[in-house]
Amino acid sequence: ILNVEQSPQSLHVQEGDSTNFTCSFPSSNFYALHWYRWETAKSPEALFVMTLNGDEKKKGRISATLNTKEGYSYLYIKGSQPEDSATYLCAFNRHGGATNKLIFGTGTLLAVQP
Amino acid sequence: DAMVIQNPRYQVTQFGKPVTLSCSQTLNHNVMYWYQQKSSQAPKLLFHYYDKDFNNEADTPDNFQSRRPNTSFCFLDIRSPGLGDAAMYLCATSRALGWTGQYYGYTFGSGTRLTVV
């Protein structure tokens, strides 16, 4: 059974705080790691797709790193804002097949208080 | 804007009464997926279509079926919903992994929340 673990389950921070979450995944047969942001009543939105060990991606105040050898990825948010409140999902794609099947974690729910 | 649309947003159905959820896309992606997410759990893949080829996950109950009449539409049919089928159902699309190795992420719909009474 392939499991993707995310921690923490939920996080409450004050506006302006920086925060980070962890995603752990199987390190064998790695193909890609995805991060999605899912705001209430909206569609999950792609943040990053990373495929190479050591990848670092950045989008505004949000960045992510990838370690495929030890099987983890970190997502960082610098200076959290209330609009960052959402569930952050990571998903793992194991090598093989053309159809890009993703295995998701349970997500980290972030609440940013003004 | 190109997008993935799911209807309805909320669906209430009676125990045992067949229900159909729909998903449409304007992206012309050749792969479409259905995920089920129960409360506090990870989204779980039920099945996917690669063009017209249907691919069922081994642990997807027989109660769940799917149809893809054309590239744009995909339906999830639950033949006899039970209380345990209450969940958020997410549709997603992507391009197949390319011959050049180019890699694509998912585009999601906003989901259908199913309640079984």
Tab-separated table of C-alpha atoms in Angstrom:
chain	number	residue	atom	x	y	z
A	1	ILE	CA	0.000	0.000	0.000
A	2	LEU	CA	1.391	3.372	-0.981
A	3	ASN	CA	0.774	6.080	1.586
A	4	VAL	CA	1.279	9.791	1.418
A	5	GLU	CA	1.456	11.398	4.855
A	6	GLN	CA	1.005	15.094	5.553
A	7	SER	CA	1.692	16.975	8.742
A	8	PRO	CA	0.429	18.782	10.598
A	9	GLN	CA	-3.251	17.959	10.061
A	10	SER	CA	-4.194	21.555	10.780
A	11	LEU	CA	-2.470	24.790	11.625
A	12	HIS	CA	-3.709	28.107	13.007
A	13	VAL	CA	-1.381	31.079	12.563
A	14	GLN	CA	-1.550	34.847	12.837
A	15	GLU	CA	-1.329	37.098	9.813
A	16	GLY	CA	2.329	37.726	9.035
A	17	ASP	CA	3.596	34.439	10.481
A	18	SER	CA	5.649	32.167	8.268
A	19	THR	CA	4.757	28.512	8.246
A	20	ASN	CA	5.671	25.206	6.678
A	21	PHE	CA	4.118	21.805	6.112
A	22	THR	CA	5.546	18.381	5.367
A	23	CYS	CA	4.594	15.719	2.849
A	24	SER	CA	6.136	12.227	3.119
A	25	PHE	CA	5.898	9.705	0.316
A	26	PRO	CA	7.478	6.401	-0.762
A	27	SER	CA	10.986	7.041	-2.073
A	28	SER	CA	11.033	4.102	-4.483
A	29	ASN	CA	9.890	4.437	-8.087
A	30	PHE	CA	9.334	8.160	-7.723
A	31	TYR	CA	7.974	10.069	-10.715
A	32	ALA	CA	6.500	13.356	-9.489
A	33	LEU	CA	5.189	15.238	-6.467
A	34	HIS	CA	2.327	17.728	-6.686
A	35	TRP	CA	1.083	20.433	-4.322
A	36	TYR	CA	-2.473	21.778	-4.589
A	37	ARG	CA	-4.293	24.522	-2.689
A	38	TRP	CA	-7.984	23.902	-2.042
A	39	GLU	CA	-10.066	26.795	-0.804
A	40	THR	CA	-13.555	26.147	0.513
A	41	ALA	CA	-16.207	25.957	-2.251
A	42	LYS	CA	-13.560	26.184	-4.996
A	43	SER	CA	-11.596	23.757	-7.169
A	44	PRO	CA	-8.234	22.497	-5.958
A	45	GLU	CA	-5.642	24.664	-7.676
A	46	ALA	CA	-2.237	23.418	-8.768
A	47	LEU	CA	0.661	25.111	-6.969
A	48	PHE	CA	3.703	23.068	-7.948
A	49	VAL	CA	4.683	19.919	-9.774
A	50	MET	CA	8.188	18.705	-8.990
A	51	THR	CA	10.020	15.840	-10.600
A	52	LEU	CA	13.729	16.150	-9.745
A	53	ASN	CA	15.516	15.514	-6.468
A	54	GLY	CA	16.555	18.862	-5.033
A	55	ASP	CA	13.891	20.784	-6.985
A	56	GLU	CA	12.874	24.082	-5.455
A	57	LYS	CA	9.871	25.960	-6.793
A	58	LYS	CA	8.536	29.381	-5.846
A	59	LYS	CA	5.282	31.229	-6.521
A	60	GLY	CA	5.072	34.584	-4.765
A	61	ARG	CA	5.286	33.956	-1.026
A	62	ILE	CA	4.932	30.192	-1.390
A	63	SER	CA	7.820	27.850	-2.088
A	64	ALA	CA	8.412	24.100	-2.059
A	65	THR	CA	11.384	21.761	-1.894
A	66	LEU	CA	11.742	18.116	-2.835
A	67	ASN	CA	13.932	15.291	-1.527
A	68	THR	CA	13.177	12.119	-3.477
A	69	LYS	CA	15.908	10.043	-1.847
A	70	GLU	CA	14.401	10.351	1.615
A	71	GLY	CA	10.834	10.801	0.407
A	72	TYR	CA	9.696	14.203	1.627
A	73	SER	CA	8.667	17.625	0.399
A	74	TYR	CA	8.246	20.859	2.338
A	75	LEU	CA	5.842	23.676	1.491
A	76	TYR	CA	6.697	27.102	2.948
A	77	ILE	CA	4.491	30.166	3.185
A	78	LYS	CA	6.259	33.400	4.072
A	79	GLY	CA	4.247	36.108	5.803
A	80	SER	CA	0.879	34.286	5.817
A	81	GLN	CA	-2.187	36.281	4.803
A	82	PRO	CA	-5.871	35.491	5.484
A	83	GLU	CA	-6.306	34.628	1.785
A	84	ASP	CA	-3.790	31.792	2.261
A	85	SER	CA	-6.375	29.984	4.398
A	86	ALA	CA	-7.063	26.705	2.601
A	87	THR	CA	-6.329	22.996	2.644
A	88	TYR	CA	-2.953	22.168	1.106
A	89	LEU	CA	-2.851	18.759	-0.538
A	90	CYS	CA	0.197	16.921	-1.731
A	91	ALA	CA	0.038	14.046	-4.189
A	92	PHE	CA	2.549	11.485	-5.367
A	93	ASN	CA	2.879	9.932	-8.794
A	94	ARG	CA	4.693	6.636	-8.911
A	95	HIS	CA	6.665	5.846	-12.017
A	96	GLY	CA	4.884	3.907	-14.663
A	97	GLY	CA	1.945	4.324	-16.994
A	98	ALA	CA	0.926	7.183	-19.205
A	99	THR	CA	-2.102	8.170	-17.209
A	100	ASN	CA	-0.623	10.145	-14.340
A	101	LYS	CA	-2.488	8.529	-11.432
A	102	LEU	CA	-1.996	10.499	-8.233
A	103	ILE	CA	-2.062	9.274	-4.635
A	104	PHE	CA	-3.099	12.069	-2.289
A	105	GLY	CA	-2.397	12.848	1.318
A	106	THR	CA	-5.143	13.961	3.709
A	107	GLY	CA	-4.045	17.579	3.486
A	108	THR	CA	-3.015	20.290	5.921
A	109	LEU	CA	-5.749	22.769	6.827
A	110	LEU	CA	-4.289	26.252	7.289
A	111	ALA	CA	-6.253	29.009	9.005
A	112	VAL	CA	-4.687	32.473	9.017
A	113	GLN	CA	-6.225	34.917	11.478
A	114	PRO	CA	-6.090	38.657	10.776
B	1	ASP	CA	-11.585	30.198	-19.727
B	2	ALA	CA	-10.928	26.512	-20.241
B	3	MET	CA	-12.157	24.615	-17.245
B	4	VAL	CA	-13.619	21.536	-15.603
B	5	ILE	CA	-17.239	21.822	-14.483
B	6	GLN	CA	-19.055	19.492	-12.149
B	7	ASN	CA	-22.793	19.345	-11.692
B	8	PRO	CA	-24.535	19.506	-9.392
B	9	ARG	CA	-22.542	21.173	-6.634
B	10	TYR	CA	-24.648	19.455	-3.962
B	11	GLN	CA	-26.665	16.305	-4.453
B	12	VAL	CA	-29.010	14.705	-1.973
B	13	THR	CA	-30.193	11.214	-2.827
B	14	GLN	CA	-32.196	8.538	-1.096
B	15	PHE	CA	-30.657	5.347	0.165
B	16	GLY	CA	-30.695	2.860	-2.718
B	17	LYS	CA	-31.834	5.346	-5.370
B	18	PRO	CA	-29.498	5.535	-8.391
B	19	VAL	CA	-27.703	8.842	-8.819
B	20	THR	CA	-25.499	10.300	-11.559
B	21	LEU	CA	-22.851	12.966	-11.155
B	22	SER	CA	-21.507	14.752	-14.197
B	23	CYS	CA	-18.237	16.330	-15.236
B	24	SER	CA	-17.434	18.304	-18.362
B	25	GLN	CA	-14.216	19.856	-19.638
B	26	THR	CA	-13.232	22.364	-22.288
B	27	LEU	CA	-9.510	21.553	-22.093
B	28	ASN	CA	-9.559	18.644	-24.544
B	29	HIS	CA	-7.534	16.577	-22.074
B	30	ASN	CA	-7.494	12.905	-22.884
B	31	VAL	CA	-7.466	11.618	-19.291
B	32	MET	CA	-10.352	12.092	-16.868
B	33	TYR	CA	-10.407	10.898	-13.253
B	34	TRP	CA	-12.982	10.449	-10.512
B	35	TYR	CA	-11.866	10.741	-6.892
B	36	GLN	CA	-13.908	10.171	-3.744
B	37	GLN	CA	-13.058	12.087	-0.600
B	38	LYS	CA	-14.723	11.166	2.674
B	39	SER	CA	-14.521	13.406	5.697
B	40	SER	CA	-10.952	13.825	7.038
B	41	GLN	CA	-9.591	11.336	4.499
B	42	ALA	CA	-7.394	11.654	1.442
B	43	PRO	CA	-9.043	11.806	-1.987
B	44	LYS	CA	-9.151	8.234	-3.302
B	45	LEU	CA	-9.062	7.362	-6.991
B	46	LEU	CA	-12.119	5.386	-8.107
B	47	PHE	CA	-11.337	5.088	-11.828
B	48	HIS	CA	-10.068	6.980	-14.822
B	49	TYR	CA	-10.477	7.107	-18.571
B	50	TYR	CA	-7.597	7.376	-20.986
B	51	ASP	CA	-9.501	8.467	-24.083
B	52	LYS	CA	-12.197	5.763	-24.312
B	53	ASP	CA	-10.283	3.198	-22.260
B	54	PHE	CA	-11.817	2.688	-18.827
B	55	ASN	CA	-9.496	1.826	-15.925
B	56	ASN	CA	-11.057	0.717	-12.663
B	57	GLU	CA	-9.133	0.702	-9.383
B	58	ALA	CA	-9.029	-2.761	-7.804
B	59	ASP	CA	-10.836	-1.698	-4.645
B	60	THR	CA	-13.589	0.406	-6.259
B	61	PRO	CA	-16.948	-1.160	-5.347
B	62	ASP	CA	-19.102	-2.565	-8.166
B	63	ASN	CA	-21.773	-0.097	-7.107
B	64	PHE	CA	-19.760	2.627	-8.858
B	65	GLN	CA	-19.783	2.838	-12.636
B	66	SER	CA	-18.621	5.434	-15.119
B	67	ARG	CA	-19.348	6.516	-18.680
B	68	ARG	CA	-17.435	8.740	-21.043
B	69	PRO	CA	-19.536	9.297	-24.170
B	70	ASN	CA	-17.059	11.771	-25.683
B	71	THR	CA	-13.866	13.679	-24.824
B	72	SER	CA	-15.737	16.437	-23.021
B	73	PHE	CA	-18.043	14.546	-20.676
B	74	CYS	CA	-17.638	11.919	-17.997
B	75	PHE	CA	-20.317	10.588	-15.642
B	76	LEU	CA	-20.171	8.800	-12.321
B	77	ASP	CA	-23.124	6.484	-11.667
B	78	ILE	CA	-23.823	5.112	-8.222
B	79	ARG	CA	-26.304	2.296	-8.704
B	80	SER	CA	-27.514	1.868	-5.138
B	81	PRO	CA	-26.086	4.551	-2.853
B	82	GLY	CA	-25.508	3.586	0.741
B	83	LEU	CA	-24.888	5.836	3.723
B	84	GLY	CA	-21.182	5.069	3.380
B	85	ASP	CA	-21.101	6.645	-0.086
B	86	ALA	CA	-21.720	10.125	1.270
B	87	ALA	CA	-18.621	12.055	0.257
B	88	MET	CA	-17.147	14.769	-1.931
B	89	TYR	CA	-16.658	13.519	-5.489
B	90	LEU	CA	-13.939	15.266	-7.457
B	91	CYS	CA	-13.450	15.114	-11.206
B	92	ALA	CA	-10.041	15.973	-12.653
B	93	THR	CA	-8.432	16.005	-16.071
B	94	SER	CA	-4.911	15.900	-17.398
B	95	ARG	CA	-3.022	15.278	-20.577
B	96	ALA	CA	-1.379	11.886	-20.771
B	97	LEU	CA	2.334	11.846	-20.041
B	98	GLY	CA	3.927	12.867	-23.314
B	99	TRP	CA	6.384	11.029	-25.479
B	100	THR	CA	8.829	13.857	-24.877
B	101	GLY	CA	8.599	13.282	-21.132
B	102	GLN	CA	6.714	16.527	-20.582
B	103	TYR	CA	4.739	16.283	-17.406
B	104	TYR	CA	1.288	17.626	-16.672
B	105	GLY	CA	-0.633	18.258	-13.483
B	106	TYR	CA	-4.359	17.970	-12.885
B	107	THR	CA	-7.140	20.455	-13.479
B	108	PHE	CA	-9.949	19.880	-11.026
B	109	GLY	CA	-13.634	20.644	-10.933
B	110	SER	CA	-15.065	22.131	-7.761
B	111	GLY	CA	-16.592	18.812	-6.704
B	112	THR	CA	-20.039	17.436	-5.945
B	113	ARG	CA	-20.919	16.837	-2.318
B	114	LEU	CA	-23.209	13.831	-2.092
B	115	THR	CA	-25.526	13.294	0.856
B	116	VAL	CA	-27.428	10.012	1.219
B	117	VAL	CA	-30.601	10.078	3.322
